[in-house]
């Protein structure tokens, strides 16, 4: 005798049954085509926009933090207390004492500039005398306590300005934190931008913590190749100098030396960019994602680094050494580095993607997710690879997309609302480019790059 299934009337007309039938009809019926995403929304949610914007903004922050304390040439000022025109331990120069600082004014490689108030420049070292208040730019030289400066430019100044500048040599720490700080802030900015675009706050915080620490480590290690490359540039620059050249700046550097020096700086920033890409994606990333971020970071760093010296060369032509022209080149150069790294990271990902899903409805409409991982999980849990929120029908692990050779399949992971492709409920289905996937009230569109036969 076969078993008999009895259904009571109240069970047949229960609200849950009606909801299940409504969902089934919705899945089997012809779902209306979702409205197109506005071009502006699609542009704002494109990594090719928000990653360069985030990288450039982070680099701007670095510039605002470091430019006020960054001195390319040490700058001191004060009243001359003593003039020694025949120092026993030096040849060819005049030794000045400013406070506790010794300033060597060489017979050559010195530029006497007009004073800030329009005073005429000094005719030479013979005009230097005790009691004169001067502004000095120079290069540090070892001495007792390291308190000696070799002057490259000198001018008259006022006692008030001299008191504001002082005779203390500037701190060197800004030079050592420039690379790591830029790398860390740009990496965190790219991670945060991606987190905001995908609204996955938990993953954004986790990646920011791990990414910032690893980026700091790798960017410090990148100092080794970057420093070696810059030493090559400095060696070529030094070999091009002659005694008649005097003090050489970016605008007076010989063309060949300038090109080599600029190329070396570009390569040095490429090392930092590669370290940035490695640090931000080495955790929880596929090999393809890691390769894309490293290549994109290196290309972005190289392009951005190439801006530094040309900007300084063309903004300081015939200008005063006291004008601080390097601040402008550092500002523009750092922003170029940050924006270029963001752009090339996004471009490398865009060019390397083979399949992706585009969100057509809901809060993430217009956002695309590249299918790097297999399986790629879709759900309402922040741990899902594609995090869909504000849809009560989406389960924590609703569905998964598998890559099997050259094809992609979607699988229903036992969700309550089910999965539909092309208006038909499926448990597992092979996807074709242009397929619309319905998960609850959310519509995804699967896209695949056309393969050459």
PDB file of N, CA and C in Angstrom, residues 185-245:
ATOM      1  N   UNK A 185      49.770  55.406   1.201  1.00  0.00           N
ATOM      2  CA  UNK A 185      48.523  56.170   1.065  1.00  0.00           C
ATOM      3  C   UNK A 185      47.832  55.890  -0.270  1.00  0.00           C
ATOM      4  N   UNK A 186      48.598  55.736  -1.339  1.00  0.00           N
ATOM      5  CA  UNK A 186      47.986  55.426  -2.630  1.00  0.00           C
ATOM      6  C   UNK A 186      47.351  54.029  -2.592  1.00  0.00           C
ATOM      7  N   UNK A 187      48.058  53.055  -2.005  1.00  0.00           N
ATOM      8  CA  UNK A 187      47.512  51.689  -1.905  1.00  0.00           C
ATOM      9  C   UNK A 187      46.220  51.678  -1.103  1.00  0.00           C
ATOM     10  N   UNK A 188      46.223  52.354   0.048  1.00  0.00           N
ATOM     11  CA  UNK A 188      45.009  52.399   0.871  1.00  0.00           C
ATOM     12  C   UNK A 188      43.886  53.121   0.131  1.00  0.00           C
ATOM     13  N   UNK A 189      44.227  54.187  -0.590  1.00  0.00           N
ATOM     14  CA  UNK A 189      43.197  54.923  -1.339  1.00  0.00           C
ATOM     15  C   UNK A 189      42.561  54.049  -2.414  1.00  0.00           C
ATOM     16  N   UNK A 190      43.369  53.250  -3.107  1.00  0.00           N
ATOM     17  CA  UNK A 190      42.817  52.362  -4.140  1.00  0.00           C
ATOM     18  C   UNK A 190      41.919  51.293  -3.510  1.00  0.00           C
ATOM     19  N   UNK A 191      42.337  50.755  -2.364  1.00  0.00           N
ATOM     20  CA  UNK A 191      41.530  49.745  -1.677  1.00  0.00           C
ATOM     21  C   UNK A 191      40.215  50.355  -1.192  1.00  0.00           C
ATOM     22  N   UNK A 192      40.297  51.545  -0.615  1.00  0.00           N
ATOM     23  CA  UNK A 192      39.085  52.206  -0.112  1.00  0.00           C
ATOM     24  C   UNK A 192      38.139  52.557  -1.261  1.00  0.00           C
ATOM     25  N   UNK A 193      38.689  53.027  -2.372  1.00  0.00           N
ATOM     26  CA  UNK A 193      37.855  53.367  -3.525  1.00  0.00           C
ATOM     27  C   UNK A 193      37.110  52.141  -4.037  1.00  0.00           C
ATOM     28  N   UNK A 194      37.805  51.000  -4.110  1.00  0.00           N
ATOM     29  CA  UNK A 194      37.155  49.765  -4.542  1.00  0.00           C
ATOM     30  C   UNK A 194      36.103  49.331  -3.530  1.00  0.00           C
ATOM     31  N   UNK A 195      36.399  49.510  -2.239  1.00  0.00           N
ATOM     32  CA  UNK A 195      35.430  49.162  -1.209  1.00  0.00           C
ATOM     33  C   UNK A 195      34.178  50.013  -1.274  1.00  0.00           C
ATOM     34  N   UNK A 196      34.351  51.312  -1.540  1.00  0.00           N
ATOM     35  CA  UNK A 196      33.192  52.203  -1.665  1.00  0.00           C
ATOM     36  C   UNK A 196      32.376  51.850  -2.898  1.00  0.00           C
ATOM     37  N   UNK A 197      33.049  51.530  -3.997  1.00  0.00           N
ATOM     38  CA  UNK A 197      32.337  51.194  -5.230  1.00  0.00           C
ATOM     39  C   UNK A 197      31.528  49.913  -5.081  1.00  0.00           C
ATOM     40  N   UNK A 198      32.066  48.942  -4.331  1.00  0.00           N
ATOM     41  CA  UNK A 198      31.364  47.664  -4.168  1.00  0.00           C
ATOM     42  C   UNK A 198      30.568  47.617  -2.864  1.00  0.00           C
ATOM     43  N   UNK A 199      30.671  48.628  -2.017  1.00  0.00           N
ATOM     44  CA  UNK A 199      29.968  48.746  -0.724  1.00  0.00           C
ATOM     45  C   UNK A 199      30.298  47.597   0.225  1.00  0.00           C
ATOM     46  N   UNK A 200      31.471  47.038   0.076  1.00  0.00           N
ATOM     47  CA  UNK A 200      31.863  45.934   0.952  1.00  0.00           C
ATOM     48  C   UNK A 200      32.810  46.487   2.014  1.00  0.00           C
ATOM     49  N   UNK A 201      32.215  47.032   3.080  1.00  0.00           N
ATOM     50  CA  UNK A 201      32.999  47.748   4.082  1.00  0.00           C
ATOM     51  C   UNK A 201      33.916  46.812   4.866  1.00  0.00           C
ATOM     52  N   UNK A 202      33.434  45.627   5.197  1.00  0.00           N
ATOM     53  CA  UNK A 202      34.245  44.704   5.988  1.00  0.00           C
ATOM     54  C   UNK A 202      35.507  44.306   5.235  1.00  0.00           C
ATOM     55  N   UNK A 203      35.362  43.941   3.983  1.00  0.00           N
ATOM     56  CA  UNK A 203      36.537  43.564   3.201  1.00  0.00           C
ATOM     57  C   UNK A 203      37.453  44.765   3.000  1.00  0.00           C
ATOM     58  N   UNK A 204      36.876  45.943   2.850  1.00  0.00           N
ATOM     59  CA  UNK A 204      37.682  47.143   2.661  1.00  0.00           C
ATOM     60  C   UNK A 204      38.582  47.380   3.874  1.00  0.00           C
ATOM     61  N   UNK A 205      38.024  47.239   5.084  1.00  0.00           N
ATOM     62  CA  UNK A 205      38.814  47.438   6.300  1.00  0.00           C
ATOM     63  C   UNK A 205      39.906  46.376   6.411  1.00  0.00           C
ATOM     64  N   UNK A 206      39.558  45.118   6.150  1.00  0.00           N
ATOM     65  CA  UNK A 206      40.544  44.037   6.236  1.00  0.00           C
ATOM     66  C   UNK A 206      41.681  44.254   5.244  1.00  0.00           C
ATOM     67  N   UNK A 207      41.347  44.587   4.001  1.00  0.00           N
ATOM     68  CA  UNK A 207      42.376  44.796   2.987  1.00  0.00           C
ATOM     69  C   UNK A 207      43.211  46.035   3.288  1.00  0.00           C
ATOM     70  N   UNK A 208      42.593  47.070   3.839  1.00  0.00           N
ATOM     71  CA  UNK A 208      43.338  48.293   4.155  1.00  0.00           C
ATOM     72  C   UNK A 208      44.386  48.027   5.222  1.00  0.00           C
ATOM     73  N   UNK A 209      44.023  47.250   6.240  1.00  0.00           N
ATOM     74  CA  UNK A 209      44.967  46.969   7.323  1.00  0.00           C
ATOM     75  C   UNK A 209      46.132  46.124   6.804  1.00  0.00           C
ATOM     76  N   UNK A 210      45.816  45.015   6.142  1.00  0.00           N
ATOM     77  CA  UNK A 210      46.887  44.156   5.644  1.00  0.00           C
ATOM     78  C   UNK A 210      47.660  44.830   4.510  1.00  0.00           C
ATOM     79  N   UNK A 211      46.946  45.502   3.611  1.00  0.00           N
ATOM     80  CA  UNK A 211      47.600  46.133   2.469  1.00  0.00           C
ATOM     81  C   UNK A 211      48.541  47.250   2.864  1.00  0.00           C
ATOM     82  N   UNK A 212      48.150  48.072   3.847  1.00  0.00           N
ATOM     83  CA  UNK A 212      49.018  49.183   4.249  1.00  0.00           C
ATOM     84  C   UNK A 212      50.306  48.666   4.866  1.00  0.00           C
ATOM     85  N   UNK A 213      50.210  47.640   5.719  1.00  0.00           N
ATOM     86  CA  UNK A 213      51.414  47.102   6.340  1.00  0.00           C
ATOM     87  C   UNK A 213      52.352  46.463   5.337  1.00  0.00           C
ATOM     88  N   UNK A 214      51.809  45.656   4.440  1.00  0.00           N
ATOM     89  CA  UNK A 214      52.649  44.987   3.453  1.00  0.00           C
ATOM     90  C   UNK A 214      53.222  45.974   2.443  1.00  0.00           C
ATOM     91  N   UNK A 215      52.426  46.970   2.066  1.00  0.00           N
ATOM     92  CA  UNK A 215      52.936  47.983   1.141  1.00  0.00           C
ATOM     93  C   UNK A 215      54.085  48.756   1.762  1.00  0.00           C
ATOM     94  N   UNK A 216      53.989  49.055   3.060  1.00  0.00           N
ATOM     95  CA  UNK A 216      55.079  49.745   3.744  1.00  0.00           C
ATOM     96  C   UNK A 216      56.357  48.900   3.694  1.00  0.00           C
ATOM     97  N   UNK A 217      56.235  47.611   3.976  1.00  0.00           N
ATOM     98  CA  UNK A 217      57.403  46.725   3.964  1.00  0.00           C
ATOM     99  C   UNK A 217      58.024  46.660   2.568  1.00  0.00           C
ATOM    100  N   UNK A 218      57.188  46.422   1.555  1.00  0.00           N
ATOM    101  CA  UNK A 218      57.718  46.260   0.195  1.00  0.00           C
ATOM    102  C   UNK A 218      58.270  47.573  -0.353  1.00  0.00           C
ATOM    103  N   UNK A 219      57.658  48.703  -0.001  1.00  0.00           N
ATOM    104  CA  UNK A 219      58.169  49.985  -0.510  1.00  0.00           C
ATOM    105  C   UNK A 219      59.506  50.334   0.125  1.00  0.00           C
ATOM    106  N   UNK A 220      59.705  49.958   1.403  1.00  0.00           N
ATOM    107  CA  UNK A 220      61.018  50.172   2.029  1.00  0.00           C
ATOM    108  C   UNK A 220      62.065  49.291   1.355  1.00  0.00           C
ATOM    109  N   UNK A 221      61.711  48.034   1.077  1.00  0.00           N
ATOM    110  CA  UNK A 221      62.643  47.154   0.372  1.00  0.00           C
ATOM    111  C   UNK A 221      62.939  47.670  -1.038  1.00  0.00           C
ATOM    112  N   UNK A 222      61.937  48.318  -1.657  1.00  0.00           N
ATOM    113  CA  UNK A 222      62.132  48.838  -3.015  1.00  0.00           C
ATOM    114  C   UNK A 222      63.111  49.996  -3.047  1.00  0.00           C
ATOM    115  N   UNK A 223      63.442  50.555  -1.863  1.00  0.00           N
ATOM    116  CA  UNK A 223      64.460  51.597  -1.819  1.00  0.00           C
ATOM    117  C   UNK A 223      65.790  51.092  -2.377  1.00  0.00           C
ATOM    118  N   UNK A 224      66.068  49.803  -2.212  1.00  0.00           N
ATOM    119  CA  UNK A 224      67.373  49.268  -2.647  1.00  0.00           C
ATOM    120  C   UNK A 224      67.529  49.397  -4.164  1.00  0.00           C
ATOM    121  N   UNK A 225      66.615  48.800  -4.986  1.00  0.00           N
ATOM    122  CA  UNK A 225      66.792  48.990  -6.429  1.00  0.00           C
ATOM    123  C   UNK A 225      66.577  50.431  -6.861  1.00  0.00           C
ATOM    124  N   UNK A 226      65.619  51.124  -6.213  1.00  0.00           N
ATOM    125  CA  UNK A 226      65.369  52.517  -6.590  1.00  0.00           C
ATOM    126  C   UNK A 226      66.599  53.378  -6.305  1.00  0.00           C
ATOM    127  N   UNK A 227      67.232  53.159  -5.142  1.00  0.00           N
ATOM    128  CA  UNK A 227      68.417  53.934  -4.799  1.00  0.00           C
ATOM    129  C   UNK A 227      69.584  53.654  -5.733  1.00  0.00           C
ATOM    130  N   UNK A 228      69.758  52.392  -6.116  1.00  0.00           N
ATOM    131  CA  UNK A 228      70.834  52.043  -7.044  1.00  0.00           C
ATOM    132  C   UNK A 228      70.634  52.721  -8.392  1.00  0.00           C
ATOM    133  N   UNK A 229      69.385  52.731  -8.860  1.00  0.00           N
ATOM    134  CA  UNK A 229      69.099  53.371 -10.145  1.00  0.00           C
ATOM    135  C   UNK A 229      69.366  54.866 -10.064  1.00  0.00           C
ATOM    136  N   UNK A 230      68.957  55.512  -8.955  1.00  0.00           N
ATOM    137  CA  UNK A 230      69.186  56.948  -8.822  1.00  0.00           C
ATOM    138  C   UNK A 230      70.677  57.261  -8.727  1.00  0.00           C
ATOM    139  N   UNK A 231      71.472  56.360  -8.145  1.00  0.00           N
ATOM    140  CA  UNK A 231      72.918  56.578  -8.087  1.00  0.00           C
ATOM    141  C   UNK A 231      73.526  56.567  -9.492  1.00  0.00           C
ATOM    142  N   UNK A 232      72.975  55.725 -10.364  1.00  0.00           N
ATOM    143  CA  UNK A 232      73.432  55.720 -11.755  1.00  0.00           C
ATOM    144  C   UNK A 232      73.157  57.084 -12.395  1.00  0.00           C
ATOM    145  N   UNK A 233      71.951  57.587 -12.166  1.00  0.00           N
ATOM    146  CA  UNK A 233      71.603  58.902 -12.717  1.00  0.00           C
ATOM    147  C   UNK A 233      72.507  59.999 -12.182  1.00  0.00           C
ATOM    148  N   UNK A 234      72.797  59.970 -10.879  1.00  0.00           N
ATOM    149  CA  UNK A 234      73.678  60.977 -10.287  1.00  0.00           C
ATOM    150  C   UNK A 234      75.099  60.860 -10.827  1.00  0.00           C
ATOM    151  N   UNK A 235      75.553  59.623 -11.075  1.00  0.00           N
ATOM    152  CA  UNK A 235      76.900  59.430 -11.610  1.00  0.00           C
ATOM    153  C   UNK A 235      77.013  60.014 -13.019  1.00  0.00           C
ATOM    154  N   UNK A 236      75.999  59.775 -13.847  1.00  0.00           N
ATOM    155  CA  UNK A 236      76.004  60.342 -15.205  1.00  0.00           C
ATOM    156  C   UNK A 236      75.965  61.858 -15.135  1.00  0.00           C
ATOM    157  N   UNK A 237      75.143  62.385 -14.214  1.00  0.00           N
ATOM    158  CA  UNK A 237      75.051  63.835 -14.050  1.00  0.00           C
ATOM    159  C   UNK A 237      76.402  64.411 -13.617  1.00  0.00           C
ATOM    160  N   UNK A 238      77.042  63.773 -12.631  1.00  0.00           N
ATOM    161  CA  UNK A 238      78.325  64.283 -12.131  1.00  0.00           C
ATOM    162  C   UNK A 238      79.402  64.223 -13.207  1.00  0.00           C
ATOM    163  N   UNK A 239      79.376  63.163 -14.033  1.00  0.00           N
ATOM    164  CA  UNK A 239      80.395  63.029 -15.077  1.00  0.00           C
ATOM    165  C   UNK A 239      80.253  64.081 -16.167  1.00  0.00           C
ATOM    166  N   UNK A 240      79.083  64.687 -16.261  1.00  0.00           N
ATOM    167  CA  UNK A 240      78.863  65.695 -17.307  1.00  0.00           C
ATOM    168  C   UNK A 240      79.278  67.088 -16.874  1.00  0.00           C
ATOM    169  N   UNK A 241      79.644  67.264 -15.584  1.00  0.00           N
ATOM    170  CA  UNK A 241      79.959  68.592 -15.074  1.00  0.00           C
ATOM    171  C   UNK A 241      81.401  68.980 -15.386  1.00  0.00           C
ATOM    172  N   UNK A 242      81.604  70.262 -15.558  1.00  0.00           N
ATOM    173  CA  UNK A 242      82.948  70.835 -15.714  1.00  0.00           C
ATOM    174  C   UNK A 242      83.089  71.967 -14.696  1.00  0.00           C
ATOM    175  N   UNK A 243      84.297  72.376 -14.343  1.00  0.00           N
ATOM    176  CA  UNK A 243      84.469  73.454 -13.351  1.00  0.00           C
ATOM    177  C   UNK A 243      83.765  74.748 -13.738  1.00  0.00           C
ATOM    178  N   UNK A 244      83.580  74.984 -15.052  1.00  0.00           N
ATOM    179  CA  UNK A 244      82.957  76.227 -15.487  1.00  0.00           C
ATOM    180  C   UNK A 244      81.434  76.214 -15.342  1.00  0.00           C
ATOM    181  N   UNK A 245      80.850  75.040 -15.097  1.00  0.00           N
ATOM    182  CA  UNK A 245      79.385  74.949 -15.037  1.00  0.00           C
ATOM    183  C   UNK A 245      78.791  75.622 -13.812  1.00  0.00           C
TER     184      UNK A 245
END
